[in-house]
CSV table of C-alpha atoms in Angstrom, one decimal:
chain,number,residue,atom,x,y,z
A,3,MET,CA,3.8,-26.2,-25.9
A,4,VAL,CA,0.6,-28.2,-25.7
A,5,ILE,CA,-1.1,-28.6,-22.3
A,6,GLY,CA,-2.8,-31.9,-21.5
A,7,GLU,CA,-6.5,-32.2,-22.0
A,8,ASN,CA,-8.8,-30.7,-19.3
A,9,GLU,CA,-5.5,-29.5,-17.4
A,10,SER,CA,-5.6,-26.1,-15.9
A,11,ALA,CA,-1.9,-25.9,-15.2
A,12,ILE,CA,1.1,-26.4,-17.3
A,13,ALA,CA,3.0,-29.5,-16.3
A,14,ALA,CA,6.5,-27.9,-16.3
A,15,ASP,CA,8.1,-24.4,-16.5
A,16,VAL,CA,8.3,-22.9,-20.0
A,17,GLN,CA,11.8,-22.4,-21.0
A,18,ASP,CA,11.9,-22.5,-24.7
A,19,PHE,CA,11.4,-19.2,-26.3
A,20,ALA,CA,11.8,-19.4,-30.0
A,21,PRO,CA,13.6,-16.4,-31.6
A,22,ARG,CA,11.6,-14.1,-34.0
A,23,ALA,CA,13.3,-11.4,-35.9
A,24,ILE,CA,12.2,-7.9,-36.6
A,25,PRO,CA,10.5,-7.0,-38.9
A,26,LEU,CA,7.3,-8.7,-37.8
A,27,THR,CA,4.3,-8.8,-40.2
A,28,ASN,CA,0.8,-10.0,-39.9
A,29,LEU,CA,1.1,-12.3,-36.8
A,30,ASN,CA,-1.7,-14.6,-36.4
A,31,LEU,CA,-3.8,-13.9,-33.4
A,32,PRO,CA,-3.7,-16.6,-30.7
A,33,PRO,CA,-6.6,-19.0,-31.3
A,34,ALA,CA,-9.1,-19.6,-28.5
A,35,GLY,CA,-7.4,-21.6,-25.6
A,36,GLU,CA,-3.9,-20.3,-26.8
A,37,ILE,CA,-1.6,-17.7,-25.3
A,38,HIS,CA,1.4,-16.0,-26.8
A,39,LEU,CA,4.4,-14.8,-24.7
A,40,TRP,CA,7.2,-12.5,-26.0
A,41,PHE,CA,10.5,-12.0,-24.1
A,42,LEU,CA,12.6,-8.9,-25.1
A,43,ASP,CA,16.2,-7.9,-24.0
A,44,LEU,CA,15.8,-4.1,-24.7
A,45,SER,CA,19.5,-3.4,-24.4
A,46,ALA,CA,20.5,-6.1,-26.8
A,47,LEU,CA,17.9,-4.9,-29.2
A,48,ALA,CA,19.3,-1.4,-29.0
A,49,GLY,CA,22.8,-2.7,-29.5
A,50,SER,CA,21.6,-4.5,-32.6
A,51,LEU,CA,20.1,-1.4,-34.0
A,52,ARG,CA,23.2,0.7,-33.3
A,53,ARG,CA,25.3,-2.1,-35.0
A,54,ALA,CA,23.0,-1.8,-38.0
A,55,LEU,CA,23.4,2.0,-38.2
A,56,ASP,CA,27.3,2.4,-37.6
A,57,GLY,CA,28.6,-1.0,-38.3
A,58,HIS,CA,30.3,-1.3,-34.8
A,59,ASP,CA,29.6,-4.3,-32.7
A,60,ASN,CA,29.3,-2.9,-29.2
A,61,GLY,CA,27.0,-5.7,-27.9
A,62,SER,CA,24.3,-4.5,-25.5
A,63,VAL,CA,23.7,-0.7,-25.1
A,64,SER,CA,23.2,0.7,-21.7
A,65,LEU,CA,19.8,2.5,-21.8
A,66,THR,CA,18.6,5.4,-19.5
A,67,THR,CA,15.4,5.2,-17.5
A,68,GLY,CA,13.7,7.4,-20.2
A,69,GLN,CA,15.1,5.3,-23.1
A,70,LEU,CA,13.8,2.2,-21.4
A,71,ARG,CA,10.3,3.6,-20.9
A,72,PHE,CA,10.2,4.7,-24.5
A,73,ALA,CA,11.4,1.3,-25.6
A,74,ARG,CA,8.9,-0.5,-23.7
A,75,ARG,CA,6.1,1.4,-25.2
A,76,PHE,CA,7.5,1.2,-28.7
A,77,TYR,CA,7.8,-2.7,-28.8
A,78,LEU,CA,4.4,-3.2,-27.1
A,79,ARG,CA,2.9,-1.1,-30.0
A,80,LEU,CA,5.2,-2.9,-32.5
A,81,LEU,CA,3.8,-6.4,-31.3
A,82,LEU,CA,0.2,-5.2,-31.2
A,83,GLY,CA,0.5,-3.6,-34.7
A,84,ALA,CA,1.9,-7.0,-36.0
A,85,TYR,CA,-1.2,-8.8,-34.7
A,86,LEU,CA,-3.6,-6.2,-35.7
A,87,GLY,CA,-1.9,-5.5,-39.4
A,88,LEU,CA,-1.2,-2.0,-38.5
A,89,PRO,CA,1.8,0.1,-38.0
A,90,GLY,CA,2.6,0.5,-34.4
A,91,LYS,CA,1.9,4.1,-34.5
A,92,GLU,CA,-1.6,3.5,-35.4
A,93,VAL,CA,-2.4,1.3,-32.4
A,94,LYS,CA,-4.7,3.2,-29.7
A,95,ILE,CA,-4.4,2.1,-26.1
A,96,ASN,CA,-6.5,3.2,-23.4
A,97,ARG,CA,-6.2,2.8,-19.7
A,98,LYS,CA,-9.1,1.3,-17.5
A,99,GLN,CA,-10.1,2.8,-14.1
A,100,ARG,CA,-7.1,0.9,-12.3
A,101,GLY,CA,-4.5,1.7,-15.0
A,102,LYS,CA,-4.6,-1.6,-16.8
A,103,PRO,CA,-3.8,-0.9,-20.6
A,104,VAL,CA,-6.2,-2.1,-23.1
A,105,LEU,CA,-6.9,-1.6,-26.8
A,106,ASP,CA,-9.3,1.3,-27.6
A,107,ALA,CA,-12.4,-0.6,-28.6
A,108,SER,CA,-13.8,2.4,-30.3
A,109,VAL,CA,-10.9,2.2,-32.9
A,110,HIS,CA,-10.0,-1.6,-33.0
A,111,ALA,CA,-12.7,-4.3,-33.6
A,112,VAL,CA,-10.3,-7.0,-33.0
A,113,LYS,CA,-10.4,-8.4,-29.4
A,114,LEU,CA,-6.9,-8.9,-28.0
A,115,HIS,CA,-6.0,-8.9,-24.4
A,116,PHE,CA,-2.3,-8.1,-23.3
A,117,SER,CA,-0.1,-7.7,-20.2
A,118,MET,CA,3.2,-6.4,-19.8
A,119,ALA,CA,5.9,-7.0,-17.0
A,120,LYS,CA,9.3,-5.3,-16.8
A,121,SER,CA,12.5,-6.1,-14.9
A,122,GLY,CA,15.2,-3.7,-15.6
A,123,ASP,CA,16.0,-4.0,-19.4
A,124,ARG,CA,14.0,-7.3,-19.8
A,125,LEU,CA,10.4,-7.2,-20.9
A,126,LEU,CA,7.7,-10.0,-20.9
A,127,ILE,CA,4.4,-9.4,-22.9
A,128,GLY,CA,1.5,-11.8,-23.0
A,129,PHE,CA,-1.4,-11.9,-25.5
A,130,SER,CA,-4.6,-13.7,-25.5
A,131,ALA,CA,-7.4,-13.2,-28.0
A,132,SER,CA,-10.2,-14.8,-25.7
A,133,SER,CA,-9.3,-14.3,-22.0
A,134,HIS,CA,-7.8,-11.6,-19.7
A,135,ILE,CA,-4.2,-12.3,-19.1
A,136,GLY,CA,-1.6,-11.1,-16.6
A,137,VAL,CA,2.2,-11.7,-16.6
A,138,ASP,CA,5.0,-10.8,-14.1
A,139,LEU,CA,8.8,-10.9,-14.4
A,140,GLU,CA,11.2,-11.1,-11.5
A,141,PRO,CA,15.0,-11.4,-11.3
A,142,ALA,CA,15.4,-15.1,-10.1
A,143,GLN,CA,17.9,-14.0,-7.4
A,144,ARG,CA,15.9,-11.3,-6.0
A,145,ALA,CA,16.5,-11.3,-2.3
A,146,ALA,CA,13.3,-11.9,-0.2
A,147,ARG,CA,13.7,-9.8,2.8
A,148,ASN,CA,11.8,-11.2,5.8
A,149,ALA,CA,9.9,-13.5,3.4
A,150,LEU,CA,7.8,-15.1,6.2
A,151,GLY,CA,6.9,-11.7,7.6
A,152,VAL,CA,5.7,-10.5,4.2
A,153,ALA,CA,3.9,-13.8,3.5
A,154,ARG,CA,2.0,-13.7,6.9
A,155,ARG,CA,1.0,-10.0,6.3
A,156,TYR,CA,0.0,-10.3,2.6
A,157,PHE,CA,-0.5,-13.9,1.4
A,158,SER,CA,-3.2,-16.3,2.1
A,159,ALA,CA,-3.1,-18.2,5.3
A,160,ALA,CA,-2.5,-21.4,3.5
A,161,GLU,CA,0.5,-19.9,1.5
A,162,ALA,CA,2.0,-18.5,4.6
A,163,GLU,CA,1.8,-21.8,6.3
A,164,SER,CA,3.4,-23.7,3.4
A,165,LEU,CA,6.2,-21.2,3.1
A,166,ALA,CA,6.9,-21.6,6.8
A,167,ALA,CA,7.2,-25.2,6.4
A,168,ALA,CA,9.6,-24.9,3.5
A,169,PRO,CA,13.3,-25.8,4.0
A,170,ALA,CA,15.4,-22.9,4.6
A,171,GLU,CA,17.4,-23.4,1.4
A,172,GLU,CA,14.1,-23.4,-0.8
A,173,LEU,CA,12.4,-20.6,1.0
A,174,SER,CA,13.7,-17.7,-1.3
A,175,GLU,CA,12.7,-19.6,-4.5
A,176,ALA,CA,9.3,-20.7,-3.1
A,177,PHE,CA,8.6,-17.1,-2.1
A,178,LEU,CA,9.6,-15.7,-5.3
A,179,ARG,CA,7.4,-18.2,-7.1
A,180,VAL,CA,4.4,-17.4,-5.1
A,181,TRP,CA,4.9,-13.6,-5.5
A,182,ALA,CA,5.3,-13.9,-9.3
A,183,CYS,CA,2.2,-16.1,-9.5
A,184,LYS,CA,0.1,-13.7,-7.5
A,185,GLU,CA,1.2,-10.6,-9.4
A,186,ALA,CA,0.2,-12.2,-12.7
A,187,VAL,CA,-3.2,-13.4,-11.3
A,188,VAL,CA,-3.9,-9.9,-10.0
A,189,LYS,CA,-3.0,-8.3,-13.2
A,190,ALA,CA,-5.5,-10.6,-15.0
A,191,SER,CA,-8.1,-10.0,-12.7
A,192,GLY,CA,-7.8,-6.3,-13.5
A,193,LYS,CA,-8.7,-5.2,-9.9
A,194,GLY,CA,-5.3,-3.8,-8.8
A,195,ILE,CA,-3.1,-5.3,-6.2
A,196,ALA,CA,-4.3,-3.4,-3.0
A,197,ASN,CA,-6.0,-6.0,-0.7
A,198,GLN,CA,-6.0,-8.7,-3.4
A,199,PHE,CA,-3.1,-10.9,-2.5
A,200,ALA,CA,-4.9,-12.6,0.5
A,201,ARG,CA,-8.1,-13.4,-1.6
A,202,PHE,CA,-6.6,-16.4,-3.4
A,203,THR,CA,-4.0,-19.1,-2.9
A,204,VAL,CA,-1.5,-20.3,-5.4
A,205,GLU,CA,0.7,-23.7,-5.5
A,206,SER,CA,3.7,-22.8,-3.4
A,207,ASN,CA,5.4,-26.2,-3.5
A,208,THR,CA,8.3,-25.9,-6.0
A,209,LEU,CA,8.0,-29.5,-7.1
A,210,ARG,CA,4.5,-29.1,-8.3
A,211,PRO,CA,3.1,-27.1,-11.4
A,212,ALA,CA,1.9,-23.6,-10.7
A,213,ALA,CA,-1.8,-23.3,-10.2
A,214,VAL,CA,-4.5,-21.4,-8.5
A,215,LEU,CA,-5.6,-23.6,-5.7
A,216,GLN,CA,-8.4,-21.4,-4.2
A,217,PHE,CA,-10.1,-18.1,-5.1
A,218,GLU,CA,-12.5,-16.2,-2.8
A,219,GLY,CA,-15.9,-15.7,-4.5
A,220,GLU,CA,-15.1,-17.7,-7.7
A,221,SER,CA,-14.0,-21.1,-8.8
A,222,ALA,CA,-10.1,-21.7,-9.0
A,223,ASN,CA,-10.8,-24.1,-11.9
A,224,GLY,CA,-11.4,-21.1,-14.2
A,225,TRP,CA,-7.7,-20.2,-14.0
A,226,THR,CA,-4.6,-21.3,-16.0
A,227,LEU,CA,-1.3,-20.4,-14.3
A,228,ALA,CA,2.2,-21.1,-15.5
A,229,LEU,CA,5.8,-20.3,-14.7
A,230,VAL,CA,8.4,-19.4,-17.4
A,231,ARG,CA,12.2,-19.0,-17.5
A,232,PRO,CA,12.9,-17.0,-20.5
A,233,GLU,CA,16.6,-16.9,-19.9
A,234,PRO,CA,18.8,-17.8,-16.9
A,235,GLY,CA,18.5,-15.4,-14.0
A,236,PHE,CA,14.6,-14.5,-14.7
A,237,LEU,CA,11.5,-16.1,-13.5
A,238,GLY,CA,8.1,-15.2,-15.0
A,239,ALA,CA,4.5,-16.1,-14.6
A,240,VAL,CA,1.3,-16.0,-16.7
A,241,ALA,CA,-2.1,-16.1,-15.5
A,242,VAL,CA,-5.3,-16.4,-17.7
A,243,ARG,CA,-8.9,-16.4,-16.6
A,244,ASP,CA,-9.6,-19.4,-18.9
A,245,GLN,CA,-8.5,-23.0,-19.5
A,246,VAL,CA,-5.5,-22.9,-21.8
A,247,THR,CA,-4.5,-25.7,-24.0
A,248,ASP,CA,-1.4,-24.2,-25.7
A,249,LEU,CA,1.3,-21.7,-24.9
A,250,SER,CA,3.7,-20.3,-27.5
A,251,ALA,CA,6.8,-18.4,-26.5
A,252,PHE,CA,9.0,-16.2,-28.4
A,253,GLN,CA,12.0,-14.0,-28.0
A,254,LEU,CA,12.1,-10.9,-30.1
A,255,ILE,CA,15.4,-10.3,-31.9
A,256,ALA,CA,16.8,-7.9,-34.3
A,257,SER,CA,17.1,-9.3,-37.9
A,258,SER,CA,20.4,-10.9,-38.5
Protein backbone atom coordinates (compact mmCIF):
# COMPACT_ATOMS: atom_id res chain seq x y z
CA MET A 1 0.00 0.00 0.00
CA VAL A 2 1.63 3.26 -1.10
CA ILE A 3 1.16 6.36 1.02
CA GLY A 4 0.79 9.73 -0.63
CA GLU A 5 3.89 11.90 -0.99
CA ASN A 6 4.80 13.87 2.14
CA GLU A 7 1.93 12.34 4.12
CA SER A 8 2.67 11.21 7.65
CA ALA A 9 -0.49 9.14 8.02
CA ILE A 10 -2.01 6.30 6.05
CA ALA A 11 -5.27 7.42 4.51
CA ALA A 12 -7.30 4.34 5.47
CA ASP A 13 -7.13 1.30 7.73
CA VAL A 14 -4.97 -1.45 6.23
CA GLN A 15 -7.08 -4.58 5.77
CA ASP A 16 -5.39 -6.54 2.97
CA PHE A 17 -2.86 -9.01 4.39
CA ALA A 18 -1.45 -11.08 1.53
CA PRO A 19 -0.94 -14.77 2.39
CA ARG A 20 2.68 -15.97 2.44
CA ALA A 21 3.33 -19.66 2.96
CA ILE A 22 6.01 -21.46 4.93
CA PRO A 23 8.82 -22.13 4.13
CA LEU A 24 10.08 -18.58 3.88
CA THR A 25 13.51 -18.03 2.37
CA ASN A 26 15.54 -14.88 1.81
CA LEU A 27 12.92 -12.23 2.39
CA ASN A 28 13.99 -8.82 1.13
CA LEU A 29 14.56 -6.29 3.88
CA PRO A 30 12.07 -3.42 3.88
CA PRO A 31 13.68 -0.53 1.96
CA ALA A 32 14.00 2.89 3.54
CA GLY A 33 10.57 4.41 4.10
CA GLU A 34 8.77 1.06 4.03
CA ILE A 35 7.51 -1.20 6.79
CA HIS A 36 6.45 -4.83 6.74
CA LEU A 37 3.67 -6.25 8.91
CA TRP A 38 3.03 -9.95 9.52
CA PHE A 39 -0.15 -11.38 11.06
CA LEU A 40 -0.21 -14.93 12.42
CA ASP A 41 -3.00 -17.18 13.69
CA LEU A 42 -0.93 -19.51 15.86
CA SER A 43 -3.74 -22.04 16.44
CA ALA A 44 -4.39 -22.33 12.71
CA LEU A 45 -0.67 -22.77 12.00
CA ALA A 46 -0.48 -25.50 14.65
CA GLY A 47 -3.52 -27.21 13.12
CA SER A 48 -1.89 -27.18 9.69
CA LEU A 49 1.29 -28.68 11.13
CA ARG A 50 -0.66 -31.46 12.86
CA ARG A 51 -2.56 -32.14 9.63
CA ALA A 52 0.73 -32.48 7.77
CA LEU A 53 2.03 -34.92 10.38
CA ASP A 54 -0.96 -37.21 10.90
CA GLY A 55 -3.17 -36.49 7.90
CA HIS A 56 -6.20 -35.52 9.99
CA ASP A 57 -7.93 -32.19 9.40
CA ASN A 58 -8.74 -30.95 12.89
CA GLY A 59 -8.83 -27.28 11.95
CA SER A 60 -7.25 -25.03 14.54
CA VAL A 61 -5.52 -26.52 17.57
CA SER A 62 -6.06 -25.18 21.09
CA LEU A 63 -2.66 -24.19 22.49
CA THR A 64 -1.65 -23.94 26.13
CA THR A 65 -0.10 -20.78 27.54
CA GLY A 66 3.35 -22.36 27.36
CA GLN A 67 2.81 -23.52 23.78
CA LEU A 68 1.69 -20.04 22.75
CA ARG A 69 4.77 -18.51 24.35
CA PHE A 70 7.01 -20.97 22.51
CA ALA A 71 5.19 -20.41 19.20
CA ARG A 72 5.57 -16.63 19.45
CA ARG A 73 9.31 -16.91 19.97
CA PHE A 74 9.63 -19.53 17.23
CA TYR A 75 7.81 -17.55 14.55
CA LEU A 76 9.57 -14.29 15.45
CA ARG A 77 12.91 -16.03 14.94
CA LEU A 78 11.61 -17.70 11.79
CA LEU A 79 10.75 -14.33 10.24
CA LEU A 80 13.91 -12.62 11.45
CA GLY A 81 15.95 -15.49 10.04
CA ALA A 82 14.20 -15.23 6.68
CA TYR A 83 15.14 -11.54 6.49
CA LEU A 84 18.72 -12.17 7.64
CA GLY A 85 19.25 -15.28 5.50
CA LEU A 86 19.78 -17.47 8.57
CA PRO A 87 18.07 -20.38 10.30
CA GLY A 88 15.86 -19.04 13.06
CA LYS A 89 17.93 -20.79 15.74
CA GLU A 90 20.96 -18.69 14.74
CA VAL A 91 19.19 -15.38 15.34
CA LYS A 92 20.51 -13.69 18.48
CA ILE A 93 18.15 -11.35 20.34
CA ASN A 94 18.99 -9.08 23.26
CA ARG A 95 16.75 -6.97 25.46
CA LYS A 96 17.35 -3.29 26.07
CA GLN A 97 17.13 -1.77 29.55
CA ARG A 98 13.32 -1.45 29.40
CA GLY A 99 12.84 -4.93 27.98
CA LYS A 100 12.46 -4.06 24.29
CA PRO A 101 13.85 -6.96 22.19
CA VAL A 102 16.50 -6.05 19.61
CA LEU A 103 18.89 -7.92 17.35
CA ASP A 104 22.30 -8.53 18.91
CA ALA A 105 24.43 -5.95 17.08
CA SER A 106 27.61 -7.82 17.99
CA VAL A 107 26.40 -10.79 15.94
CA HIS A 108 24.21 -9.29 13.20
CA ALA A 109 25.57 -6.45 11.07
CA VAL A 110 22.18 -5.95 9.41
CA LYS A 111 20.05 -3.21 10.95
CA LEU A 112 16.47 -4.44 11.37
CA HIS A 113 14.03 -3.00 13.90
CA PHE A 114 11.04 -5.12 14.95
CA SER A 115 8.09 -5.11 17.32
CA MET A 116 5.65 -7.82 18.34
CA ALA A 117 2.14 -7.70 19.83
CA LYS A 118 -0.10 -10.56 20.89
CA SER A 119 -3.80 -11.06 21.50
CA GLY A 120 -4.55 -14.62 22.55
CA ASP A 121 -3.40 -16.88 19.74
CA ARG A 122 -3.03 -14.01 17.26
CA LEU A 123 0.29 -12.31 16.65
CA LEU A 124 1.27 -9.11 14.85
CA ILE A 125 4.94 -8.43 14.05
CA GLY A 126 6.30 -5.30 12.40
CA PHE A 127 9.68 -4.77 10.72
CA SER A 128 11.57 -1.68 9.61
CA ALA A 129 15.16 -1.52 8.38
CA SER A 130 15.49 2.23 8.90
CA SER A 131 13.43 3.36 11.89
CA HIS A 132 12.21 2.33 15.33
CA ILE A 133 8.82 0.62 15.10
CA GLY A 134 6.06 -0.35 17.52
CA VAL A 135 2.91 -2.43 17.02
CA ASP A 136 -0.15 -3.26 19.10
CA LEU A 137 -2.99 -5.75 18.60
CA GLU A 138 -6.33 -5.67 20.40
CA PRO A 139 -9.59 -7.65 20.17
CA ALA A 140 -11.99 -5.27 18.43
CA GLN A 141 -14.82 -6.04 20.85
CA ARG A 142 -12.70 -5.48 23.94
CA ALA A 143 -14.90 -3.82 26.55
CA ALA A 144 -13.66 -0.44 27.72
CA ARG A 145 -14.53 -0.35 31.42
CA ASN A 146 -14.87 3.25 32.57
CA ALA A 147 -13.33 4.47 29.32
CA LEU A 148 -13.68 8.14 30.16
CA GLY A 149 -12.20 7.65 33.63
CA VAL A 150 -9.19 5.86 32.16
CA ALA A 151 -8.81 8.54 29.50
CA ARG A 152 -8.89 11.37 32.03
CA ARG A 153 -6.32 9.64 34.22
CA TYR A 154 -3.84 8.38 31.62
CA PHE A 155 -4.42 10.07 28.24
CA SER A 156 -3.59 13.61 27.19
CA ALA A 157 -6.11 16.33 28.05
CA ALA A 158 -6.97 16.75 24.36
CA GLU A 159 -7.70 13.03 23.94
CA ALA A 160 -9.82 12.89 27.08
CA GLU A 161 -11.81 15.91 25.94
CA SER A 162 -12.35 14.44 22.48
CA LEU A 163 -13.51 11.09 23.86
CA ALA A 164 -15.87 12.83 26.29
CA ALA A 165 -17.51 14.53 23.30
CA ALA A 166 -17.85 11.31 21.27
CA PRO A 167 -21.34 9.85 20.76
CA ALA A 168 -22.05 7.05 23.23
CA GLU A 169 -22.29 4.44 20.47
CA GLU A 170 -18.82 5.39 19.18
CA LEU A 171 -16.99 5.74 22.49
CA SER A 172 -15.79 2.13 22.79
CA GLU A 173 -14.32 2.07 19.28
CA ALA A 174 -12.74 5.51 19.68
CA PHE A 175 -11.19 4.56 23.03
CA LEU A 176 -9.78 1.30 21.65
CA ARG A 177 -8.33 3.14 18.67
CA VAL A 178 -6.56 5.65 20.92
CA TRP A 179 -5.31 2.90 23.24
CA ALA A 180 -3.88 0.79 20.40
CA CYS A 181 -2.21 3.80 18.78
CA LYS A 182 -0.67 4.95 22.05
CA GLU A 183 0.63 1.45 22.83
CA ALA A 184 2.30 1.33 19.40
CA VAL A 185 3.87 4.78 19.80
CA VAL A 186 5.24 3.96 23.26
CA LYS A 187 6.74 0.72 21.96
CA ALA A 188 8.41 2.56 19.09
CA SER A 189 9.79 5.16 21.49
CA GLY A 190 11.42 2.39 23.55
CA LYS A 191 10.80 4.28 26.80
CA GLY A 192 8.31 1.92 28.43
CA ILE A 193 4.67 2.63 29.16
CA ALA A 194 4.98 4.23 32.61
CA ASN A 195 4.04 7.92 32.59
CA GLN A 196 4.30 8.10 28.79
CA PHE A 197 0.65 8.08 27.63
CA ALA A 198 -0.03 11.69 28.57
CA ARG A 199 3.09 13.03 26.81
CA PHE A 200 1.56 12.85 23.35
CA THR A 201 -1.79 13.10 21.57
CA VAL A 202 -3.10 10.87 18.79
CA GLU A 203 -6.11 11.33 16.53
CA SER A 204 -9.22 10.02 18.29
CA ASN A 205 -11.80 10.89 15.63
CA THR A 206 -12.76 7.57 14.03
CA LEU A 207 -13.53 9.34 10.73
CA ARG A 208 -9.97 10.63 10.34
CA PRO A 209 -6.72 8.78 9.59
CA ALA A 210 -4.59 7.73 12.54
CA ALA A 211 -1.91 10.30 13.34
CA VAL A 212 0.29 11.66 16.09
CA LEU A 213 -0.99 15.20 16.58
CA GLN A 214 1.32 16.45 19.34
CA PHE A 215 4.37 15.09 21.16
CA GLU A 216 5.95 16.72 24.19
CA GLY A 217 9.56 17.65 23.52
CA GLU A 218 9.66 16.63 19.86
CA SER A 219 7.95 17.17 16.53
CA ALA A 220 4.83 15.12 15.84
CA ASN A 221 5.69 15.35 12.13
CA GLY A 222 8.45 12.82 12.69
CA TRP A 223 5.92 10.04 13.27
CA THR A 224 3.87 7.78 11.02
CA LEU A 225 0.89 6.03 12.60
CA ALA A 226 -1.55 3.59 11.01
CA LEU A 227 -4.42 1.32 12.01
CA VAL A 228 -4.67 -2.22 10.65
CA ARG A 229 -7.49 -4.76 10.64
CA PRO A 230 -5.82 -8.08 9.80
CA GLU A 231 -9.03 -10.05 10.22
CA PRO A 232 -12.55 -9.43 11.57
CA GLY A 233 -12.48 -9.03 15.32
CA PHE A 234 -9.01 -7.53 15.67
CA LEU A 235 -7.65 -3.99 15.57
CA GLY A 236 -3.95 -3.29 15.30
CA ALA A 237 -1.77 -0.21 15.19
CA VAL A 238 1.74 0.44 13.91
CA ALA A 239 3.91 3.44 14.76
CA VAL A 240 7.23 4.43 13.21
CA ARG A 241 9.56 7.27 14.13
CA ASP A 242 9.96 8.32 10.50
CA GLN A 243 8.05 9.28 7.38
CA VAL A 244 6.75 6.04 5.84
CA THR A 245 5.83 5.88 2.16
CA ASP A 246 4.86 2.22 1.84
CA LEU A 247 3.40 -0.52 4.01
CA SER A 248 3.34 -4.19 2.99
CA ALA A 249 1.12 -6.53 5.02
CA PHE A 250 1.26 -10.33 5.02
CA GLN A 251 -0.41 -13.24 6.79
CA LEU A 252 1.82 -16.22 7.46
CA ILE A 253 0.18 -19.52 6.56
CA ALA A 254 1.34 -23.12 6.37
CA SER A 255 2.25 -24.45 2.94
CA SER A 256 -0.79 -25.83 1.12
